[in-house]
Each structure stands twice: as structure tokens, then as C-alpha cells.
Amino acid sequence: MIKIKAVIMSGGQGSRLRPLTCHIPKPMVPILNKPVMEYTVELLKYHNIKDIAVTLHYLPTMITEYFGNGEDFGVDMDYYIEETPLGTGGSVKNAEDFLDSTFIVVSGDAFTNIDLNKALDFHRNKNSKATLILKKEPIPLEYGVVITDEDGRITRFLEKPSWGEVFSDTINTGIYILEPEVLNYYKKGEKFDFSKDLFPRLLGDDIPIYGYITDEYWCDIGDLNSYIKTHEDLLNKEINMKFKSREIKDGIWIGEGTSIGSGVNLIPPIYIGENSIVEENTTIEPYSVIGDNCHIGKNSSIKRSILWNKVFVSANSQIRKGVICDSVKIKDGVKVYEEAVIGTNSKVSSRATINPNVKIWPHKIIEQGSIVKENLVWGSKVSKNIFGYRDISGDANIDITPEFSSRLGTAFASVVKEDGLFIISSDEHNSSSLIKNCLISGILSTGSKIIDIDKASLPMCRFAVKHFQANGGIQVRVDSLDENKIHIELLNSNGGNISRNLERKIENAFTIEDFKRCSAERVKDIVKIYNFSSIYIEEGRKILKNISKIKRKSPNILISSKSDNVKYLAKEFLESIGCSVEMKDYSYVKDLIKIMSKEVKKEKFDLGIIISEDGENLVLIDSSGKVLREEEFSLLSFLIGFKSKEIEEVVIPYNFPRVIEDMAEKFNGKVHMTKTNISDMMAEIINRDCLYQYILNFDGIWAIGKILDFLIGKNISLNNLIEELPKYYYLEKQIPCRWEDKGEVLRKLIEENSESIETFEGARIIDDRGWVLVLPDNEKPIFNLYVEGFSEEYAEELSNFYNDKIQKILEHST
């Protein structure tokens, strides 16, 4: 039989695990007092795979000194060190001379008990050139999703998808069985990734590439939660692994040389290493792990916590679901709370409190009685995502604090451009101004320049970014429905919303505090512009062709907005082009649209307009009181654009009614689809230079001018133009679900409708009655259901049918 070899990829820095990995490489992070990579070596040896190549980059000597040539572990190990990171494929290519037959690639920082022999049999039986070991994962956003056919052959890859791209719950574990010839696809020294580069290339060349789905244990030790969860699973005996300490009774493991004092309460499952001391009247509660050579003082309490080696905890201390790294000294009366981490060689003085989620980097000293509420950093840490569907939002001074905002400003400027130029603005609320000033301080700390355009709408901020040729912009505003909620919108150099990729980079810089700070003499002055609205209004006038006609007609317009700032700006603009404007303050009214509709009809206004509080969107009301909502307004804007010949092509989100295709065909126009997120749509509009659509979609005040310019220029009423809009039957619905059910629901819908489905985003099912788009929400545990039918009846039927189908899948998964 051909001898199987293995490659253990061990070059990662483990930045998301910091401060655990500040002084050790990620594969050396201990699981029950053994480096996680040691379990991988044991797994390979168990399957008689003893020739092992190890690829290294970050702190390589810690691994080579621990494992040596592998003799002590019953294997033969060779090392291949990268000077610069080459990606997964590039690192394995370094060991190409070693790999002369079928080989297995495993990650040194993943924890698994997968039966490799079964996977190898599958690989051979399929005559596969590359077999990926896959696993079902309920929430697969942080992994690569892999789609296979009924025979197991891979048909598609998605790297770290959004919810709209989760077409399956089958993920790539990063364990591969490969034939040596696949390494011929790239050169030594070339930066190359298996999942992003090699596997898609093999797929494109129709090379046999398969997915072996395992139901055995696998966990990527990528963040603190997964690290803690792996310990819990081991202590629950969900994984059969060899432990260093001996199980003295069910669920209690005690190492040699360890001393347990009188009155100590050990509540299983717990694990204590060798040569440790637990003094009297201490309680060690379930899912606690104590390393070698530790000392736990009397009357202390350890619960669901992981203590590494040589940790000293004095009397009367409490540790709750914390992780304490090597050689930490904790004095008496200290309290450490949930998911706090204390880095190697740190000292926590008496009666100090470490609040939940606080990360303390190595070699820190916490003074007596201190309450540590924020990270003390030397390196990086992990936290939740800070971006939502299109912006960053949260409660003022709770989620969006001054400290948070300053860090965000620093992260944004550090990632986008050191010494860059940034535009910043806010709405009229004091809380927004407070957060804006904190963002400014963060940006200035990087050496970047700031132009503050004071109180401005979001479209004004977008325009200012382009006008001043800035590297980016930030707009801060209060939510119209909740005055305690703040929204922070980050813009790119085109004035559009930043991409998802840039969001991730900013998020990473924010969470690991990887900032570019400048020296004091490089801190710039703030340039403040208080009358930028006059420039914005003047530029808006320039895009209109019929201002003289508008002035002669002097249309009577009723406007309202939840934002006074936006409302007065709209009034100033409309009056400057000759409109007669009346403002209504309906900010306190719940059903604003209904009240405005009645007012327009009763007082015989030519037009009623409600502008969103950010100044971006419109609700139009014609003189009869008819309200144009979102899709109708978009269709109206497209109709005006085609009729005026200002547009030849339109960009629509994937969930938009397809009736637009008929309209475009009528005017010899083209339709381009994008994903539903605003950054993708805006980028496509900007890239295609669709200025007209940009204005109509993202600048409510200029959009009013463009609509009036067309109506009055062509001497046509809004009512008559609305009558030209095509009939369509479009419904939306939201279906609650659990986060972990999203991948399974999409996978089953795709499997059941394989002949009539599109998977550009979510699952779009084509039916004789119309179409249905099932799209998981990015921010909430819900599915968004979008339906367009060829008749009202068909739309209702489709909506009800797929609502019931999804509900049944959810009931079954529960």
C-alpha cells in the first residue's frame, strides 16, 4: 500500500485568540495542558501516518523545540519555515520535495477526532485528486461553505459568505487529502491559497474534486468561545482523547503530585494538572481546568474557567469563566468575570475586579482595588461584529461610547489611509455631535486630516467626500424612532458605503487595536466649514435644466421629515429653484404618511414629500393623495430616466420586482443586478457612472429637484406619470428562525428546487406563477421572503406556500 504522509500547517499567528497567543504560536495553545497540535500528531500516529512535514512562520522555535524530530511522539517530523506568509497552498508547496505520494493536509490549530482512514477510502474510491473533509455547521459565516452534488463531487465554493450566500450548511474544515500533482498548479514561493486559488482552479478545469462529509468532532480553535467550548466537550467526554491527568472518579481528573486541601469541594467535570496545590475550603466548579504547578488559595472559587501552568491565585478570589495564561499572579480578593482573559506574566493586585470580556495583555500590572473595564492591550483581541446591515449602530453611551467612537475613528483612518483626508458630519442632535467629536479625536491620532462640515445630511457628507477628494467620510445621526440609538455610517473615497471586505479590515483593526498612531507634532488642525450647505445647494441647482420654468410655475409643495436639519435644507433648496414650500412638523405623529396624504389632498398641494431623517430616501405623495412607496418610487425614477434619456441602464438589488426588465426593454435599456446590501449596489452604480440613478436612490433633496425638473420641463403631472407605471404584484414577509437554522433551510430549498433555482444571493426559486426569493437577514434571526407573482392571487399563493414550507423545515430542525 502507498505510504501516506501528512502536512501540519502551523504558521498562523492566532490573532483572534490574543492575548492567549501573544507569546506562543496558535498550535501551542494548551487544551487540557497539552498543545492543540499534539492532539493532531497523536491523531495522525493513530492512523499510522508517521511521516509529517510541519510548515512554520510565527515563533517557529517554540514548536521545533517542543516536538523536536518527533521521536518522542512516535513520528518523524520535518520542518519548513516561511520567511513571509505564503498562504495555505504556498506553505505546503515549500514541502513539495517531501510529498511524493497521496498526502493529508491538516491545521495545527484545529481540534478533531476524524477517522482519517474512512476519508482516505472515500478519496481512493472516487479517484479524487483533491478531497476536502467537510462538516455541517449551523452558523457557517466564519468558514468556507462548500456545495456538493449527490455523488459528493464539489460544484461550488464560497469563502466566508454573508447570510445571503449561505446556500449550504456544509463547511470546509481545512483538512484535505491531495495528490501531489495538484501542486503543479502554482510555483514555489508564490502566495497561493488552497480554498481561494487552487480548488476553484481545479473545479474550473474539471479535475475530480470531492467533499467527504464527516459527523465526527471538529472545532476550529479560532476564538475564545470555541477554545472554551472544546474544553467543555472534552470534559463531557464527547470526544475520546488521551488525557495527561488520571480520572480518580467520574468526571474528576487529578494529575500526579497535586495536593487537595481539606474542605475542598470538587464538582465534576473538572481537570487539574500535575504538582498543583488547592488549599482548604476552595470550590472548583464544573468545567474548570487547572494546569500544572498552579496554586489556588483558600476560600477561593473557580467556575467554568481555564488556568494555564504556574498560575498563582491567592485566598478569597473568584474566577468566573475566565482564561488565565501562564505565570499569572492573582492576589487576594480578586474577582475575574465572564470571558475575561489575563495574559502571561501579568499581576492582579488585591481586591481588583476584571469586568466581563476584558482582555489583559502579557506583563501588565493591575493596581490594588482597580476595576478594569477596558482592555489593557499589547497585541490583539477578539470581539463581536460591530457592523450591521449598512452601518454601526447602538445605544448612546452604552454601545456607542466616547471610548468606542475614538477607537473606531482610529481604526477607520488606520485601515483606509495613514495621513489621509476625511470628511465628518452629524445631524442636529447633541449626542451625535458628542460621538462625532470622539471620532475626530481618533482620526487625528493617526496623523490624518479632518474637514468637519458640521450639521449635515448623509447625502451632503457623500457629496463633500467627492468635492474635497477625500479618502473617506463619516456621518453620525440619531435614529428617528429611538433617540437613544446612534448610527455611524462610514464612506469610501467615492462617497459610497464601504465594502464588506473593508468592514472586516476595520473591524479587525478595531478589535485587535492595530492602530497607526502619529507623533504629537504630526497632529493636524481641524478644518471646520459651517456653510457647506450653500455649496451643496448650488451644485444641486447645476444638475437641473428647467429652473426658469419651475420658477414660473412655482409648484406648491408640502414637506416633512423626522429631522429638522433635513427639512430646513430641503426647504432652502426647493425655494432656491422657485418652489413655494410649506413645512409640517409631524415628527411626533406615528402614521406620518397617512396624515401627510390627507393634508396634501385637502390643501391641494401639487406634491407632498417625506424625506428620511438621513436625507437619503423619499416618500412621494401626488396631488390626489396617492402615496408612492419604495418600489413604486424606484420604478417612477427609472421611468423618468428612460423618458428623459438620462439613463440607458439601471442597477437594481436582487430582490427588486422584475417588472423593471419589461420597462427597460421598452426603452432599449439594460438592467444590472447586484446583491441587496447597499455597498454593493452603490459601488455598481458608481462604477457604471449612473449619476442620475445615484441621485434618485441616495440623495433625496437633489432627487426632488430632478423629478420637478422633468415634470415641469415636460409639462406633465405626477398623477399622469404614475398611471404609466407597469402593474406588478410584489409581497414581502419576514419569518422568524434561529440563527443556526439558516444554512439548513437554504440547503433544503436548493436541493428540492435544483432545476429552477438561482443562488446569486439567498435562494431565488422560479415558478410558473412568478418567483420567490428566500434571503436570510444579516442582522436578525429571520428569513426575508420576497415574492413577485404574475397576478395578485399568484403572489399570495407563492408567499403562503413558501412560508409554510420554511415553517415545516424549521419545525423539523427544532
Short mmCIF file of N, CA and C in Angstrom, two decimals, residues 461-538:
data_model
loop_
_atom_site.label_atom_id
_atom_site.label_comp_id
_atom_site.label_asym_id
_atom_site.label_seq_id
_atom_site.Cartn_x
_atom_site.Cartn_y
_atom_site.Cartn_z
N CYS A 461 -22.72 64.73 3.13
CA CYS A 461 -21.42 64.16 3.51
C CYS A 461 -20.83 63.39 2.33
N ARG A 462 -21.67 62.61 1.64
CA ARG A 462 -21.21 61.88 0.45
C ARG A 462 -20.66 62.87 -0.59
N PHE A 463 -21.41 63.93 -0.82
CA PHE A 463 -21.01 64.93 -1.81
C PHE A 463 -19.70 65.60 -1.40
N ALA A 464 -19.55 65.88 -0.10
CA ALA A 464 -18.34 66.55 0.39
C ALA A 464 -17.10 65.67 0.19
N VAL A 465 -17.25 64.36 0.36
CA VAL A 465 -16.12 63.45 0.14
C VAL A 465 -15.61 63.59 -1.28
N LYS A 466 -16.54 63.62 -2.24
CA LYS A 466 -16.15 63.78 -3.66
C LYS A 466 -15.63 65.19 -3.92
N HIS A 467 -16.30 66.18 -3.35
CA HIS A 467 -15.96 67.58 -3.60
C HIS A 467 -14.54 67.89 -3.15
N PHE A 468 -14.16 67.37 -1.99
CA PHE A 468 -12.83 67.65 -1.44
C PHE A 468 -11.81 66.56 -1.77
N GLN A 469 -12.24 65.58 -2.58
CA GLN A 469 -11.38 64.46 -2.98
C GLN A 469 -10.76 63.80 -1.74
N ALA A 470 -11.62 63.52 -0.77
CA ALA A 470 -11.17 62.92 0.49
C ALA A 470 -11.00 61.41 0.34
N ASN A 471 -10.35 60.83 1.32
CA ASN A 471 -10.14 59.37 1.32
C ASN A 471 -11.32 58.61 1.92
N GLY A 472 -12.19 59.34 2.59
CA GLY A 472 -13.36 58.70 3.18
C GLY A 472 -14.16 59.70 3.98
N GLY A 473 -15.26 59.23 4.55
CA GLY A 473 -16.10 60.13 5.34
C GLY A 473 -16.87 59.36 6.39
N ILE A 474 -17.40 60.11 7.37
CA ILE A 474 -18.22 59.53 8.44
C ILE A 474 -19.41 60.44 8.69
N GLN A 475 -20.59 59.84 8.77
CA GLN A 475 -21.80 60.57 9.13
C GLN A 475 -22.39 59.95 10.38
N VAL A 476 -22.77 60.79 11.35
CA VAL A 476 -23.35 60.34 12.61
C VAL A 476 -24.76 60.91 12.73
N ARG A 477 -25.70 60.06 13.09
CA ARG A 477 -27.07 60.55 13.25
C ARG A 477 -27.80 59.75 14.32
N VAL A 478 -28.88 60.33 14.82
CA VAL A 478 -29.75 59.68 15.79
C VAL A 478 -30.88 58.99 15.04
N ASP A 479 -31.29 57.83 15.53
CA ASP A 479 -32.40 57.09 14.93
C ASP A 479 -33.71 57.84 15.18
N SER A 480 -34.52 57.97 14.13
CA SER A 480 -35.77 58.74 14.25
C SER A 480 -36.78 58.05 15.17
N LEU A 481 -36.67 56.75 15.32
CA LEU A 481 -37.63 56.01 16.14
C LEU A 481 -37.15 55.80 17.57
N ASP A 482 -35.88 56.06 17.82
CA ASP A 482 -35.31 55.84 19.14
C ASP A 482 -34.18 56.83 19.35
N GLU A 483 -34.43 57.87 20.11
CA GLU A 483 -33.45 58.94 20.28
C GLU A 483 -32.21 58.51 21.06
N ASN A 484 -32.26 57.33 21.68
CA ASN A 484 -31.08 56.83 22.37
C ASN A 484 -30.15 56.06 21.44
N LYS A 485 -30.60 55.81 20.22
CA LYS A 485 -29.83 54.98 19.30
C LYS A 485 -29.05 55.85 18.31
N ILE A 486 -27.77 55.52 18.15
CA ILE A 486 -26.88 56.27 17.27
C ILE A 486 -26.52 55.40 16.06
N HIS A 487 -26.45 56.03 14.89
CA HIS A 487 -25.98 55.36 13.67
C HIS A 487 -24.69 56.05 13.21
N ILE A 488 -23.69 55.24 12.87
CA ILE A 488 -22.43 55.76 12.32
C ILE A 488 -22.23 55.12 10.96
N GLU A 489 -22.18 55.93 9.92
CA GLU A 489 -22.04 55.42 8.56
C GLU A 489 -20.66 55.79 8.02
N LEU A 490 -19.92 54.79 7.56
CA LEU A 490 -18.57 55.00 7.04
C LEU A 490 -18.60 54.98 5.52
N LEU A 491 -17.92 55.95 4.91
CA LEU A 491 -17.96 56.14 3.45
C LEU A 491 -16.57 55.97 2.85
N ASN A 492 -16.55 55.50 1.60
CA ASN A 492 -15.27 55.36 0.89
C ASN A 492 -14.96 56.63 0.11
N SER A 493 -13.92 56.61 -0.70
CA SER A 493 -13.47 57.82 -1.39
C SER A 493 -14.42 58.26 -2.49
N ASN A 494 -15.37 57.39 -2.88
CA ASN A 494 -16.40 57.78 -3.84
C ASN A 494 -17.65 58.33 -3.17
N GLY A 495 -17.65 58.36 -1.84
CA GLY A 495 -18.84 58.78 -1.11
C GLY A 495 -19.82 57.64 -0.89
N GLY A 496 -19.49 56.45 -1.41
CA GLY A 496 -20.35 55.29 -1.21
C GLY A 496 -20.06 54.60 0.09
N ASN A 497 -20.96 53.70 0.49
CA ASN A 497 -20.72 52.92 1.69
C ASN A 497 -19.54 51.97 1.48
N ILE A 498 -18.74 51.80 2.51
CA ILE A 498 -17.56 50.96 2.37
C ILE A 498 -17.97 49.51 2.10
N SER A 499 -17.08 48.76 1.47
CA SER A 499 -17.35 47.37 1.10
C SER A 499 -17.31 46.47 2.33
N ARG A 500 -17.87 45.28 2.17
CA ARG A 500 -17.85 44.31 3.26
C ARG A 500 -16.41 43.92 3.61
N ASN A 501 -15.58 43.84 2.60
CA ASN A 501 -14.19 43.49 2.83
C ASN A 501 -13.49 44.55 3.68
N LEU A 502 -13.77 45.83 3.37
CA LEU A 502 -13.17 46.91 4.16
C LEU A 502 -13.76 46.92 5.57
N GLU A 503 -15.05 46.61 5.70
CA GLU A 503 -15.64 46.50 7.03
C GLU A 503 -14.87 45.50 7.89
N ARG A 504 -14.54 44.36 7.29
CA ARG A 504 -13.83 43.33 8.05
C ARG A 504 -12.44 43.82 8.49
N LYS A 505 -11.77 44.53 7.59
CA LYS A 505 -10.44 45.04 7.94
C LYS A 505 -10.53 46.05 9.08
N ILE A 506 -11.52 46.94 9.01
CA ILE A 506 -11.69 47.94 10.06
C ILE A 506 -12.06 47.27 11.37
N GLU A 507 -12.96 46.30 11.28
CA GLU A 507 -13.38 45.55 12.46
C GLU A 507 -12.20 44.85 13.12
N ASN A 508 -11.35 44.26 12.29
CA ASN A 508 -10.19 43.57 12.82
C ASN A 508 -9.23 44.55 13.49
N ALA A 509 -8.97 45.68 12.82
CA ALA A 509 -8.09 46.70 13.42
C ALA A 509 -8.69 47.22 14.72
N PHE A 510 -10.00 47.39 14.74
CA PHE A 510 -10.69 47.89 15.93
C PHE A 510 -10.54 46.91 17.09
N THR A 511 -10.78 45.63 16.82
CA THR A 511 -10.80 44.65 17.90
C THR A 511 -9.40 44.28 18.38
N ILE A 512 -8.42 44.30 17.48
CA ILE A 512 -7.06 43.97 17.93
C ILE A 512 -6.25 45.22 18.26
N GLU A 513 -6.89 46.39 18.07
CA GLU A 513 -6.26 47.68 18.35
C GLU A 513 -4.93 47.81 17.62
N ASP A 514 -4.96 47.41 16.36
CA ASP A 514 -3.78 47.51 15.50
C ASP A 514 -3.79 48.89 14.83
N PHE A 515 -3.41 49.91 15.59
CA PHE A 515 -3.57 51.29 15.15
C PHE A 515 -2.23 51.90 14.71
N LYS A 516 -2.34 52.90 13.84
CA LYS A 516 -1.18 53.66 13.41
C LYS A 516 -1.24 55.03 14.08
N ARG A 517 -0.52 55.20 15.15
CA ARG A 517 -0.52 56.47 15.88
C ARG A 517 0.61 57.37 15.37
N CYS A 518 0.38 58.66 15.42
CA CYS A 518 1.41 59.60 14.97
C CYS A 518 2.04 60.30 16.17
N SER A 519 3.17 60.93 15.94
CA SER A 519 3.81 61.73 16.99
C SER A 519 3.05 63.03 17.17
N ALA A 520 3.28 63.70 18.29
CA ALA A 520 2.50 64.89 18.65
C ALA A 520 2.58 65.99 17.60
N GLU A 521 3.79 66.19 17.02
CA GLU A 521 3.94 67.29 16.07
C GLU A 521 3.20 67.05 14.75
N ARG A 522 2.77 65.80 14.51
CA ARG A 522 2.07 65.49 13.25
C ARG A 522 0.55 65.56 13.37
N VAL A 523 0.04 65.89 14.56
CA VAL A 523 -1.41 66.02 14.73
C VAL A 523 -1.87 67.30 14.03
N LYS A 524 -2.86 67.18 13.14
CA LYS A 524 -3.31 68.29 12.29
C LYS A 524 -4.41 69.11 12.96
N ASP A 525 -4.60 70.33 12.44
CA ASP A 525 -5.75 71.15 12.83
C ASP A 525 -7.02 70.60 12.19
N ILE A 526 -8.15 70.87 12.83
CA ILE A 526 -9.45 70.52 12.24
C ILE A 526 -9.92 71.68 11.38
N VAL A 527 -10.28 71.39 10.13
CA VAL A 527 -10.85 72.41 9.25
C VAL A 527 -12.37 72.34 9.40
N LYS A 528 -12.97 73.44 9.88
CA LYS A 528 -14.43 73.46 10.08
C LYS A 528 -15.08 74.33 9.02
N ILE A 529 -16.13 73.78 8.39
CA ILE A 529 -16.88 74.52 7.38
C ILE A 529 -18.34 74.57 7.84
N TYR A 530 -18.82 75.76 8.12
CA TYR A 530 -20.16 75.89 8.70
C TYR A 530 -21.25 76.16 7.66
N ASN A 531 -20.86 76.52 6.45
CA ASN A 531 -21.87 76.87 5.43
C ASN A 531 -21.76 75.96 4.21
N PHE A 532 -21.37 74.72 4.43
CA PHE A 532 -21.20 73.83 3.29
C PHE A 532 -22.51 73.57 2.57
N SER A 533 -23.63 73.77 3.27
CA SER A 533 -24.94 73.56 2.63
C SER A 533 -25.12 74.46 1.41
N SER A 534 -24.51 75.63 1.43
CA SER A 534 -24.66 76.54 0.28
C SER A 534 -23.97 75.97 -0.95
N ILE A 535 -22.83 75.31 -0.76
CA ILE A 535 -22.13 74.66 -1.88
C ILE A 535 -22.97 73.49 -2.39
N TYR A 536 -23.51 72.71 -1.44
CA TYR A 536 -24.34 71.56 -1.79
C TYR A 536 -25.58 72.00 -2.60
N ILE A 537 -26.22 73.06 -2.15
CA ILE A 537 -27.42 73.56 -2.85
C ILE A 537 -27.07 74.07 -4.24
N GLU A 538 -25.98 74.81 -4.34
CA GLU A 538 -25.59 75.35 -5.63
C GLU A 538 -25.26 74.24 -6.62
#
